[in-house]
mmCIF file of N, CA and C in Angstrom:
data_model
loop_
_atom_site.group_PDB
_atom_site.id
_atom_site.type_symbol
_atom_site.label_atom_id
_atom_site.label_comp_id
_atom_site.label_asym_id
_atom_site.label_seq_id
_atom_site.Cartn_x
_atom_site.Cartn_y
_atom_site.Cartn_z
ATOM 1 N N MET A 1 -11.944 -22.473 24.679
ATOM 2 C CA MET A 1 -12.187 -24.090 24.368
ATOM 3 C C MET A 1 -13.583 -24.142 24.344
ATOM 4 N N THR A 2 -13.812 -24.757 23.260
ATOM 5 C CA THR A 2 -15.037 -25.022 22.749
ATOM 6 C C THR A 2 -16.085 -26.157 23.870
ATOM 7 N N PHE A 3 -17.095 -26.302 23.668
ATOM 8 C CA PHE A 3 -17.865 -27.045 24.537
ATOM 9 C C PHE A 3 -17.822 -28.479 24.139
ATOM 10 N N ALA A 4 -17.271 -28.657 22.976
ATOM 11 C CA ALA A 4 -17.305 -29.981 22.158
ATOM 12 C C ALA A 4 -16.088 -30.440 22.935
ATOM 13 N N GLN A 5 -14.576 -29.602 22.650
ATOM 14 C CA GLN A 5 -14.023 -30.125 23.345
ATOM 15 C C GLN A 5 -13.468 -30.432 24.697
ATOM 16 N N ALA A 6 -13.830 -29.514 25.559
ATOM 17 C CA ALA A 6 -14.491 -29.750 27.061
ATOM 18 C C ALA A 6 -14.912 -30.997 26.972
ATOM 19 N N ALA A 7 -15.989 -31.506 26.722
ATOM 20 C CA ALA A 7 -16.912 -32.438 26.876
ATOM 21 C C ALA A 7 -15.850 -34.029 26.385
ATOM 22 N N GLU A 8 -15.292 -33.859 25.623
ATOM 23 C CA GLU A 8 -14.080 -35.051 24.752
ATOM 24 C C GLU A 8 -12.865 -35.048 26.084
ATOM 25 N N ARG A 9 -12.341 -33.912 26.137
ATOM 26 C CA ARG A 9 -11.291 -33.820 27.023
ATOM 27 C C ARG A 9 -12.203 -35.037 28.563
ATOM 28 N N HIS A 10 -13.056 -34.003 29.121
ATOM 29 C CA HIS A 10 -13.439 -34.730 30.295
ATOM 30 C C HIS A 10 -14.816 -35.636 30.629
ATOM 31 N N LEU A 11 -14.774 -36.328 29.686
ATOM 32 C CA LEU A 11 -15.835 -37.046 29.760
ATOM 33 C C LEU A 11 -15.740 -38.219 30.644
ATOM 34 N N ASP A 12 -14.599 -39.082 30.685
ATOM 35 C CA ASP A 12 -14.147 -39.866 31.743
ATOM 36 C C ASP A 12 -14.111 -39.360 33.159
ATOM 37 N N ASP A 13 -13.605 -38.211 33.315
ATOM 38 C CA ASP A 13 -13.538 -37.756 34.373
ATOM 39 C C ASP A 13 -14.931 -37.533 35.320
ATOM 40 N N VAL A 14 -15.219 -36.870 34.750
ATOM 41 C CA VAL A 14 -16.864 -36.926 34.854
ATOM 42 C C VAL A 14 -17.577 -38.046 35.357
ATOM 43 N N TYR A 15 -17.689 -39.375 34.379
ATOM 44 C CA TYR A 15 -17.938 -40.419 34.516
ATOM 45 C C TYR A 15 -17.718 -41.033 35.920
ATOM 46 N N GLY A 16 -16.053 -41.019 35.941
ATOM 47 C CA GLY A 16 -15.670 -41.572 37.365
ATOM 48 C C GLY A 16 -15.919 -40.983 38.738
ATOM 49 N N TYR A 17 -16.393 -39.502 38.674
ATOM 50 C CA TYR A 17 -16.750 -38.729 39.819
ATOM 51 C C TYR A 17 -17.739 -39.347 39.744
ATOM 52 N N LEU A 18 -18.940 -39.709 38.883
ATOM 53 C CA LEU A 18 -20.187 -40.266 39.293
ATOM 54 C C LEU A 18 -20.099 -41.467 39.734
ATOM 55 N N ALA A 19 -19.314 -42.321 38.782
ATOM 56 C CA ALA A 19 -19.331 -43.726 39.159
ATOM 57 C C ALA A 19 -18.690 -43.625 41.043
ATOM 58 N N TRP A 20 -18.198 -43.079 41.337
ATOM 59 C CA TRP A 20 -17.649 -42.796 42.417
ATOM 60 C C TRP A 20 -18.638 -42.329 43.703
ATOM 61 N N PHE A 21 -19.366 -41.456 43.377
ATOM 62 C CA PHE A 21 -20.261 -40.491 44.067
ATOM 63 C C PHE A 21 -21.576 -41.300 44.273
ATOM 64 N N THR A 22 -22.050 -41.939 43.206
ATOM 65 C CA THR A 22 -23.424 -42.884 43.069
ATOM 66 C C THR A 22 -23.060 -44.228 43.365
ATOM 67 N N SER A 23 -21.859 -44.807 43.465
ATOM 68 C CA SER A 23 -21.469 -46.625 43.998
ATOM 69 C C SER A 23 -22.164 -47.557 42.821
ATOM 70 N N ASP A 24 -22.619 -47.043 41.699
ATOM 71 C CA ASP A 24 -23.428 -47.443 40.653
ATOM 72 C C ASP A 24 -23.117 -46.972 39.434
ATOM 73 N N ARG A 25 -22.210 -48.156 38.612
ATOM 74 C CA ARG A 25 -21.799 -47.724 37.170
ATOM 75 C C ARG A 25 -22.788 -47.623 36.366
ATOM 76 N N ALA A 26 -24.037 -48.244 36.525
ATOM 77 C CA ALA A 26 -24.931 -47.824 35.615
ATOM 78 C C ALA A 26 -26.192 -46.509 35.693
ATOM 79 N N VAL A 27 -26.333 -46.256 37.143
ATOM 80 C CA VAL A 27 -26.828 -44.748 36.958
ATOM 81 C C VAL A 27 -25.651 -43.674 36.727
ATOM 82 N N ALA A 28 -24.069 -44.073 37.388
ATOM 83 C CA ALA A 28 -23.493 -43.275 36.540
ATOM 84 C C ALA A 28 -23.275 -42.942 35.301
ATOM 85 N N GLU A 29 -23.776 -43.870 34.277
ATOM 86 C CA GLU A 29 -23.805 -43.553 33.020
ATOM 87 C C GLU A 29 -24.722 -42.866 32.601
ATOM 88 N N ASP A 30 -25.901 -42.980 33.032
ATOM 89 C CA ASP A 30 -27.028 -42.315 32.848
ATOM 90 C C ASP A 30 -27.212 -40.593 33.195
ATOM 91 N N LEU A 31 -26.117 -40.888 34.658
ATOM 92 C CA LEU A 31 -26.544 -39.253 34.914
ATOM 93 C C LEU A 31 -25.003 -38.546 34.194
ATOM 94 N N THR A 32 -24.115 -38.911 33.391
ATOM 95 C CA THR A 32 -23.203 -38.912 32.520
ATOM 96 C C THR A 32 -23.406 -38.161 31.613
ATOM 97 N N GLY A 33 -24.647 -38.800 30.801
ATOM 98 C CA GLY A 33 -25.509 -37.943 29.839
ATOM 99 C C GLY A 33 -26.032 -36.782 30.132
ATOM 100 N N GLU A 34 -27.091 -36.909 31.104
ATOM 101 C CA GLU A 34 -27.688 -35.880 31.830
ATOM 102 C C GLU A 34 -26.845 -34.438 32.417
ATOM 103 N N THR A 35 -25.191 -34.944 33.198
ATOM 104 C CA THR A 35 -24.619 -33.714 33.307
ATOM 105 C C THR A 35 -24.425 -33.187 31.691
ATOM 106 N N PHE A 36 -23.783 -33.953 30.927
ATOM 107 C CA PHE A 36 -23.284 -32.922 29.227
ATOM 108 C C PHE A 36 -24.529 -32.256 28.959
ATOM 109 N N GLU A 37 -25.630 -32.874 29.101
ATOM 110 C CA GLU A 37 -27.259 -32.001 28.594
ATOM 111 C C GLU A 37 -27.215 -30.647 29.456
ATOM 112 N N ARG A 38 -26.789 -31.071 30.466
ATOM 113 C CA ARG A 38 -27.426 -30.246 31.098
ATOM 114 C C ARG A 38 -26.038 -28.907 31.405
ATOM 115 N N ALA A 39 -24.843 -29.191 31.254
ATOM 116 C CA ALA A 39 -23.458 -28.402 30.981
ATOM 117 C C ALA A 39 -23.971 -27.925 29.361
ATOM 118 N N LEU A 40 -24.349 -28.581 28.617
ATOM 119 C CA LEU A 40 -24.641 -27.741 27.345
ATOM 120 C C LEU A 40 -24.942 -26.500 27.220
ATOM 121 N N ARG A 41 -26.621 -26.554 28.085
ATOM 122 C CA ARG A 41 -27.200 -25.785 28.043
ATOM 123 C C ARG A 41 -26.758 -24.280 29.182
ATOM 124 N N LEU A 42 -26.200 -24.755 29.887
ATOM 125 C CA LEU A 42 -24.970 -23.794 30.870
ATOM 126 C C LEU A 42 -24.048 -23.150 30.505
ATOM 127 N N TRP A 43 -23.133 -23.912 29.234
ATOM 128 C CA TRP A 43 -22.064 -23.484 28.900
ATOM 129 C C TRP A 43 -21.625 -22.000 29.326
ATOM 130 N N HIS A 44 -22.589 -21.132 28.612
ATOM 131 C CA HIS A 44 -22.560 -19.775 28.599
ATOM 132 C C HIS A 44 -22.256 -19.102 30.087
ATOM 133 N N ARG A 45 -22.183 -19.951 30.952
ATOM 134 C CA ARG A 45 -22.056 -19.586 32.573
ATOM 135 C C ARG A 45 -20.846 -19.826 32.980
ATOM 136 N N PHE A 46 -19.995 -20.925 31.871
ATOM 137 C CA PHE A 46 -18.398 -21.387 32.353
ATOM 138 C C PHE A 46 -18.133 -19.741 32.565
ATOM 139 N N ASP A 47 -17.215 -19.640 33.549
ATOM 140 C CA ASP A 47 -16.011 -18.674 33.945
ATOM 141 C C ASP A 47 -14.656 -19.425 33.981
ATOM 142 N N PRO A 48 -13.962 -19.138 33.007
ATOM 143 C CA PRO A 48 -12.708 -19.795 33.448
ATOM 144 C C PRO A 48 -11.762 -19.163 34.528
ATOM 145 N N THR A 49 -12.476 -17.899 34.624
ATOM 146 C CA THR A 49 -11.190 -17.077 35.519
ATOM 147 C C THR A 49 -11.868 -18.035 37.216
ATOM 148 N N ARG A 50 -12.906 -18.887 37.330
ATOM 149 C CA ARG A 50 -13.458 -19.252 38.786
ATOM 150 C C ARG A 50 -12.752 -20.391 38.842
ATOM 151 N N GLY A 51 -12.387 -21.193 37.869
ATOM 152 C CA GLY A 51 -12.217 -22.436 37.650
ATOM 153 C C GLY A 51 -11.526 -23.433 36.666
ATOM 154 N N SER A 52 -11.337 -24.502 36.581
ATOM 155 C CA SER A 52 -11.234 -25.190 35.431
ATOM 156 C C SER A 52 -12.295 -25.922 34.830
ATOM 157 N N VAL A 53 -12.589 -26.093 33.731
ATOM 158 C CA VAL A 53 -13.509 -26.953 33.225
ATOM 159 C C VAL A 53 -13.641 -27.881 33.754
ATOM 160 N N ARG A 54 -12.684 -28.496 34.438
ATOM 161 C CA ARG A 54 -13.153 -29.982 34.807
ATOM 162 C C ARG A 54 -14.048 -30.029 36.191
ATOM 163 N N THR A 55 -13.588 -28.998 36.794
ATOM 164 C CA THR A 55 -14.096 -28.444 37.918
ATOM 165 C C THR A 55 -15.377 -28.345 38.265
ATOM 166 N N TRP A 56 -15.627 -27.652 37.129
ATOM 167 C CA TRP A 56 -17.351 -27.059 36.666
ATOM 168 C C TRP A 56 -17.896 -27.895 36.183
ATOM 169 N N LEU A 57 -17.797 -28.878 35.256
ATOM 170 C CA LEU A 57 -18.393 -30.099 34.977
ATOM 171 C C LEU A 57 -18.487 -31.012 36.188
ATOM 172 N N CYS A 58 -17.739 -31.516 37.328
ATOM 173 C CA CYS A 58 -18.025 -31.970 37.971
ATOM 174 C C CYS A 58 -18.758 -31.431 39.023
ATOM 175 N N GLN A 59 -19.123 -29.954 38.970
ATOM 176 C CA GLN A 59 -19.715 -29.087 40.154
ATOM 177 C C GLN A 59 -21.316 -29.636 39.125
ATOM 178 N N VAL A 60 -21.110 -29.542 37.924
ATOM 179 C CA VAL A 60 -22.613 -30.174 37.343
ATOM 180 C C VAL A 60 -22.847 -31.246 37.561
ATOM 181 N N ALA A 61 -22.074 -32.338 37.438
ATOM 182 C CA ALA A 61 -22.323 -33.969 37.825
ATOM 183 C C ALA A 61 -23.023 -33.906 38.921
ATOM 184 N N ARG A 62 -22.350 -33.241 40.413
ATOM 185 C CA ARG A 62 -22.579 -33.304 41.594
ATOM 186 C C ARG A 62 -24.172 -32.831 41.823
ATOM 187 N N THR A 63 -24.643 -31.647 41.095
ATOM 188 C CA THR A 63 -26.123 -31.192 41.001
ATOM 189 C C THR A 63 -26.522 -32.181 40.464
ATOM 190 N N VAL A 64 -26.777 -32.741 39.372
ATOM 191 C CA VAL A 64 -27.572 -33.682 38.596
ATOM 192 C C VAL A 64 -27.432 -34.922 39.423
ATOM 193 N N ALA A 65 -26.435 -35.611 40.340
ATOM 194 C CA ALA A 65 -26.548 -36.687 40.917
ATOM 195 C C ALA A 65 -27.073 -36.201 42.385
ATOM 196 N N LEU A 66 -27.096 -34.859 42.601
ATOM 197 C CA LEU A 66 -28.298 -34.823 43.851
ATOM 198 C C LEU A 66 -29.385 -34.778 43.627
ATOM 199 N N ASP A 67 -29.995 -33.881 42.368
ATOM 200 C CA ASP A 67 -31.393 -34.174 41.757
ATOM 201 C C ASP A 67 -31.911 -35.508 41.715
ATOM 202 N N HIS A 68 -30.946 -36.360 41.118
ATOM 203 C CA HIS A 68 -31.473 -37.896 41.118
ATOM 204 C C HIS A 68 -31.662 -38.668 42.241
ATOM 205 N N PHE A 69 -31.103 -38.336 43.291
ATOM 206 C CA PHE A 69 -31.094 -38.781 44.772
ATOM 207 C C PHE A 69 -32.598 -38.465 45.394
ATOM 208 N N ARG A 70 -32.663 -37.380 45.236
ATOM 209 C CA ARG A 70 -33.980 -36.483 45.783
ATOM 210 C C ARG A 70 -35.032 -36.895 44.894
ATOM 211 N N SER A 71 -35.040 -37.117 43.656
ATOM 212 C CA SER A 71 -36.081 -37.863 42.950
ATOM 213 C C SER A 71 -36.600 -39.117 43.358
ATOM 214 N N GLU A 72 -35.362 -39.931 43.675
ATOM 215 C CA GLU A 72 -35.496 -41.330 44.104
ATOM 216 C C GLU A 72 -35.658 -41.539 45.593
ATOM 217 N N ARG A 73 -35.906 -40.795 46.048
ATOM 218 C CA ARG A 73 -36.084 -40.586 47.392
ATOM 219 C C ARG A 73 -37.842 -39.921 47.427
ATOM 220 N N ARG A 74 -38.067 -39.086 46.770
ATOM 221 C CA ARG A 74 -39.686 -38.916 46.441
ATOM 222 C C ARG A 74 -40.765 -40.014 46.054
ATOM 223 N N ARG A 75 -40.099 -40.814 45.043
ATOM 224 C CA ARG A 75 -40.737 -42.033 44.205
ATOM 225 C C ARG A 75 -41.058 -43.024 45.435
ATOM 226 N N THR A 76 -39.896 -43.164 45.925
ATOM 227 C CA THR A 76 -39.879 -44.230 47.305
ATOM 228 C C THR A 76 -40.753 -43.884 48.072
ATOM 229 N N ARG A 77 -40.696 -42.714 49.248
ATOM 230 C CA ARG A 77 -41.864 -42.094 49.887
ATOM 231 C C ARG A 77 -43.420 -42.425 49.235
ATOM 232 N N ARG A 78 -43.351 -42.446 47.517
ATOM 233 C CA ARG A 78 -44.854 -42.507 47.053
ATOM 234 C C ARG A 78 -45.044 -43.897 47.142
ATOM 235 N N GLU A 79 -44.126 -45.002 47.088
ATOM 236 C CA GLU A 79 -44.762 -46.425 47.244
ATOM 237 C C GLU A 79 -44.773 -46.816 48.111
ATOM 238 N N GLN A 80 -44.174 -46.153 49.551
ATOM 239 C CA GLN A 80 -44.389 -46.415 50.812
ATOM 240 C C GLN A 80 -45.935 -45.957 51.350
ATOM 241 N N LEU A 81 -46.129 -44.658 50.480
ATOM 242 C CA LEU A 81 -47.686 -44.384 50.870
ATOM 243 C C LEU A 81 -48.238 -45.273 50.260
ATOM 244 N N ALA A 82 -48.319 -45.804 48.817
ATOM 245 C CA ALA A 82 -49.335 -46.757 48.253
ATOM 246 C C ALA A 82 -49.653 -48.049 49.247
ATOM 247 N N ALA A 83 -48.409 -48.628 49.802
ATOM 248 C CA ALA A 83 -47.926 -49.848 50.155
ATOM 249 C C ALA A 83 -49.446 -50.484 51.372
ATOM 250 N N PRO A 84 -49.807 -49.412 52.242
ATOM 251 C CA PRO A 84 -50.721 -49.629 52.654
ATOM 252 C C PRO A 84 -51.987 -49.850 52.207
ATOM 253 N N SER A 85 -52.654 -49.400 50.934
ATOM 254 C CA SER A 85 -53.845 -49.787 50.707
ATOM 255 C C SER A 85 -53.663 -51.010 49.974
ATOM 256 N N GLU A 86 -52.812 -51.329 49.932
ATOM 257 C CA GLU A 86 -52.362 -53.286 49.611
ATOM 258 C C GLU A 86 -52.671 -54.208 50.758
ATOM 259 N N ARG A 87 -52.548 -53.581 51.977
ATOM 260 C CA ARG A 87 -52.587 -54.393 52.855
ATOM 261 C C ARG A 87 -53.890 -54.289 53.443
ATOM 262 N N PHE A 88 -54.810 -53.289 53.017
ATOM 263 C CA PHE A 88 -56.085 -52.968 53.276
ATOM 264 C C PHE A 88 -57.086 -54.034 52.397
ATOM 265 N N GLU A 89 -56.523 -54.143 51.485
ATOM 266 C CA GLU A 89 -57.405 -54.619 50.611
ATOM 267 C C GLU A 89 -57.457 -56.315 50.727
ATOM 268 N N ALA A 90 -56.100 -56.605 51.128
ATOM 269 C CA ALA A 90 -55.881 -58.160 51.416
ATOM 270 C C ALA A 90 -56.963 -58.791 52.371
ATOM 271 N N ARG A 91 -56.454 -57.602 53.244
ATOM 272 C CA ARG A 91 -57.935 -57.620 54.678
ATOM 273 C C ARG A 91 -59.148 -57.797 54.033
ATOM 274 N N PHE A 92 -59.471 -57.173 53.223
ATOM 275 C CA PHE A 92 -60.799 -57.108 52.848
ATOM 276 C C PHE A 92 -61.303 -58.490 52.261
ATOM 277 N N ALA A 93 -60.554 -58.919 51.483
ATOM 278 C CA ALA A 93 -60.536 -60.108 50.606
ATOM 279 C C ALA A 93 -60.278 -61.411 51.597
ATOM 280 N N GLU A 94 -60.204 -60.909 53.115
ATOM 281 C CA GLU A 94 -60.321 -61.999 53.968
ATOM 282 C C GLU A 94 -61.601 -62.223 54.533
ATOM 283 N N GLY A 95 -62.328 -61.078 54.485
ATOM 284 C CA GLY A 95 -63.573 -60.695 55.387
ATOM 285 C C GLY A 95 -63.187 -59.263 56.111
ATOM 286 N N LEU A 96 -64.799 -59.031 56.818
ATOM 287 C CA LEU A 96 -64.629 -57.784 57.321
ATOM 288 C C LEU A 96 -63.920 -57.811 59.028
ATOM 289 N N SER A 97 -63.795 -57.153 59.271
ATOM 290 C CA SER A 97 -63.123 -57.054 60.747
ATOM 291 C C SER A 97 -64.749 -57.014 61.392
ATOM 292 N N PRO A 98 -64.433 -57.629 62.764
ATOM 293 C CA PRO A 98 -65.886 -57.573 63.349
ATOM 294 C C PRO A 98 -66.432 -55.924 63.872
ATOM 295 N N ASP A 99 -65.759 -54.978 63.583
ATOM 296 C CA ASP A 99 -66.132 -53.699 63.954
ATOM 297 C C ASP A 99 -66.911 -53.363 62.607
ATOM 298 N N LEU A 100 -66.130 -53.537 61.784
ATOM 299 C CA LEU A 100 -66.778 -53.320 60.217
ATOM 300 C C LEU A 100 -68.241 -54.374 59.695
ATOM 301 N N GLU A 101 -68.232 -55.334 60.323
ATOM 302 C CA GLU A 101 -69.429 -56.143 60.186
ATOM 303 C C GLU A 101 -70.768 -55.377 61.067
ATOM 304 N N SER A 102 -70.161 -55.114 62.116
ATOM 305 C CA SER A 102 -71.164 -54.429 63.067
ATOM 306 C C SER A 102 -71.697 -52.951 62.209
ATOM 307 N N ALA A 103 -70.651 -52.437 62.065
ATOM 308 C CA ALA A 103 -70.921 -50.989 61.411
ATOM 309 C C ALA A 103 -71.465 -51.698 59.969
ATOM 310 N N SER A 104 -71.570 -52.335 59.029
ATOM 311 C CA SER A 104 -72.152 -52.910 58.184
ATOM 312 C C SER A 104 -73.714 -52.778 58.383
ATOM 313 N N ARG A 105 -73.674 -54.073 59.442
ATOM 314 C CA ARG A 105 -75.262 -54.208 59.681
ATOM 315 C C ARG A 105 -75.951 -52.698 60.119
ATOM 316 N N VAL A 106 -75.502 -51.717 61.241
ATOM 317 C CA VAL A 106 -76.359 -50.821 61.621
ATOM 318 C C VAL A 106 -76.533 -49.994 60.188
ATOM 319 N N LEU A 107 -75.797 -49.912 59.297
ATOM 320 C CA LEU A 107 -75.788 -49.023 57.675
ATOM 321 C C LEU A 107 -76.996 -49.759 57.212
ATOM 322 N N GLY A 108 -76.900 -51.153 57.606
ATOM 323 C CA GLY A 108 -77.985 -52.081 56.757
ATOM 324 C C GLY A 108 -77.748 -52.188 55.446
ATOM 325 N N ILE A 109 -76.173 -52.863 55.495
ATOM 326 C CA ILE A 109 -75.654 -53.252 53.778
ATOM 327 C C ILE A 109 -75.271 -54.351 53.964
ATOM 328 N N SER A 110 -74.958 -54.828 53.039
ATOM 329 C CA SER A 110 -74.054 -56.506 52.923
ATOM 330 C C SER A 110 -72.803 -55.956 53.547
ATOM 331 N N GLU A 111 -72.120 -57.278 53.575
ATOM 332 C CA GLU A 111 -70.638 -57.590 53.770
ATOM 333 C C GLU A 111 -69.832 -56.887 52.312
ATOM 334 N N THR A 112 -70.491 -57.381 51.216
ATOM 335 C CA THR A 112 -69.983 -57.122 49.681
ATOM 336 C C THR A 112 -70.224 -55.467 49.576
ATOM 337 N N ASN A 113 -71.255 -54.884 49.947
ATOM 338 C CA ASN A 113 -71.124 -53.710 49.440
ATOM 339 C C ASN A 113 -70.402 -52.689 50.389
ATOM 340 N N CYS A 114 -70.317 -53.408 51.403
ATOM 341 C CA CYS A 114 -69.105 -52.395 52.497
ATOM 342 C C CYS A 114 -67.659 -52.684 51.918
ATOM 343 N N THR A 115 -67.528 -53.372 51.436
ATOM 344 C CA THR A 115 -66.180 -53.664 51.223
ATOM 345 C C THR A 115 -66.066 -53.253 49.603
ATOM 346 N N THR A 116 -66.827 -53.042 48.764
ATOM 347 C CA THR A 116 -66.934 -52.172 47.858
ATOM 348 C C THR A 116 -66.814 -50.600 48.214
ATOM 349 N N ARG A 117 -67.677 -50.365 49.137
ATOM 350 C CA ARG A 117 -67.399 -48.704 49.566
ATOM 351 C C ARG A 117 -66.241 -48.762 50.004
ATOM 352 N N LEU A 118 -65.527 -49.246 51.191
ATOM 353 C CA LEU A 118 -64.264 -49.058 51.632
ATOM 354 C C LEU A 118 -63.485 -49.093 50.601
ATOM 355 N N ASN A 119 -63.462 -50.021 49.792
ATOM 356 C CA ASN A 119 -62.471 -50.030 48.381
ATOM 357 C C ASN A 119 -62.376 -48.952 47.708
ATOM 358 N N ARG A 120 -63.236 -48.153 47.407
ATOM 359 C CA ARG A 120 -63.958 -47.218 46.558
ATOM 360 C C ARG A 120 -63.155 -46.049 47.501
ATOM 361 N N ALA A 121 -63.298 -45.655 48.396
ATOM 362 C CA ALA A 121 -62.875 -44.850 49.425
ATOM 363 C C ALA A 121 -61.107 -44.626 49.666
ATOM 364 N N LEU A 122 -60.989 -45.807 49.836
ATOM 365 C CA LEU A 122 -59.244 -46.364 49.642
ATOM 366 C C LEU A 122 -58.925 -45.639 48.270
ATOM 367 N N LYS A 123 -59.533 -45.630 47.427
ATOM 368 C CA LYS A 123 -58.907 -45.288 46.138
ATOM 369 C C LYS A 123 -58.710 -43.778 45.970
ATOM 370 N N LYS A 124 -59.680 -43.513 46.535
ATOM 371 C CA LYS A 124 -60.370 -41.916 46.421
ATOM 372 C C LYS A 124 -58.976 -41.491 47.118
ATOM 373 N N LEU A 125 -58.651 -41.631 48.537
ATOM 374 C CA LEU A 125 -57.616 -41.680 49.460
ATOM 375 C C LEU A 125 -56.078 -41.611 48.648
ATOM 376 N N GLU A 126 -56.215 -42.689 48.224
ATOM 377 C CA GLU A 126 -54.629 -42.730 47.142
ATOM 378 C C GLU A 126 -54.692 -41.830 46.070
ATOM 379 N N GLU A 127 -55.529 -41.423 45.376
ATOM 380 C CA GLU A 127 -55.639 -40.462 44.484
ATOM 381 C C GLU A 127 -55.351 -38.965 45.009
ATOM 382 N N ALA A 128 -56.093 -38.988 45.994
ATOM 383 C CA ALA A 128 -55.712 -37.551 47.193
ATOM 384 C C ALA A 128 -54.378 -37.543 47.323
ATOM 385 N N LEU A 129 -53.674 -38.430 47.800
ATOM 386 C CA LEU A 129 -52.338 -38.668 48.457
ATOM 387 C C LEU A 129 -51.473 -38.514 46.936
ATOM 388 N N ASP A 130 -51.632 -38.915 45.773
ATOM 389 C CA ASP A 130 -50.997 -38.736 44.379
ATOM 390 C C ASP A 130 -50.887 -37.384 44.148
ATOM 391 N N VAL A 131 -52.023 -36.624 44.437
ATOM 392 C CA VAL A 131 -51.999 -35.300 43.988
ATOM 393 C C VAL A 131 -51.432 -34.444 45.074
ATOM 394 N N ALA A 132 -51.238 -34.596 45.814
ATOM 395 C CA ALA A 132 -50.793 -34.352 47.229
ATOM 396 C C ALA A 132 -49.039 -34.290 46.980
ATOM 397 N N ALA A 133 -48.773 -35.273 46.511
ATOM 398 C CA ALA A 133 -47.126 -35.430 46.816
ATOM 399 C C ALA A 133 -46.317 -35.208 45.584
#
């Protein structure tokens, strides 16, 4: 059996499996395409003595779906790390806390200068976190 024949015969099976696995038809459509792209690259590894083409394709689909979920989890984590900086920026817009006001007086800088320095520091921290993630 050629890859084209296997893909044509089992396209609906793979899509159905991914729709069940992800509970999202749109995601299942995208992952079905990725599955067949990966399966084409790995076709030389398929061993019919170890299982059917359908089983092998569903295993490839499972791997693709798990990679997708891991990627989504990393993206969500990055977004959550970025969220606190938005709270800080909103806080600075309302004015400095009493501790920050007294610190800016000790440093001999204006509130505006203090806010600017804090925003720059937060931006550098965000960039460092993005590099680390």
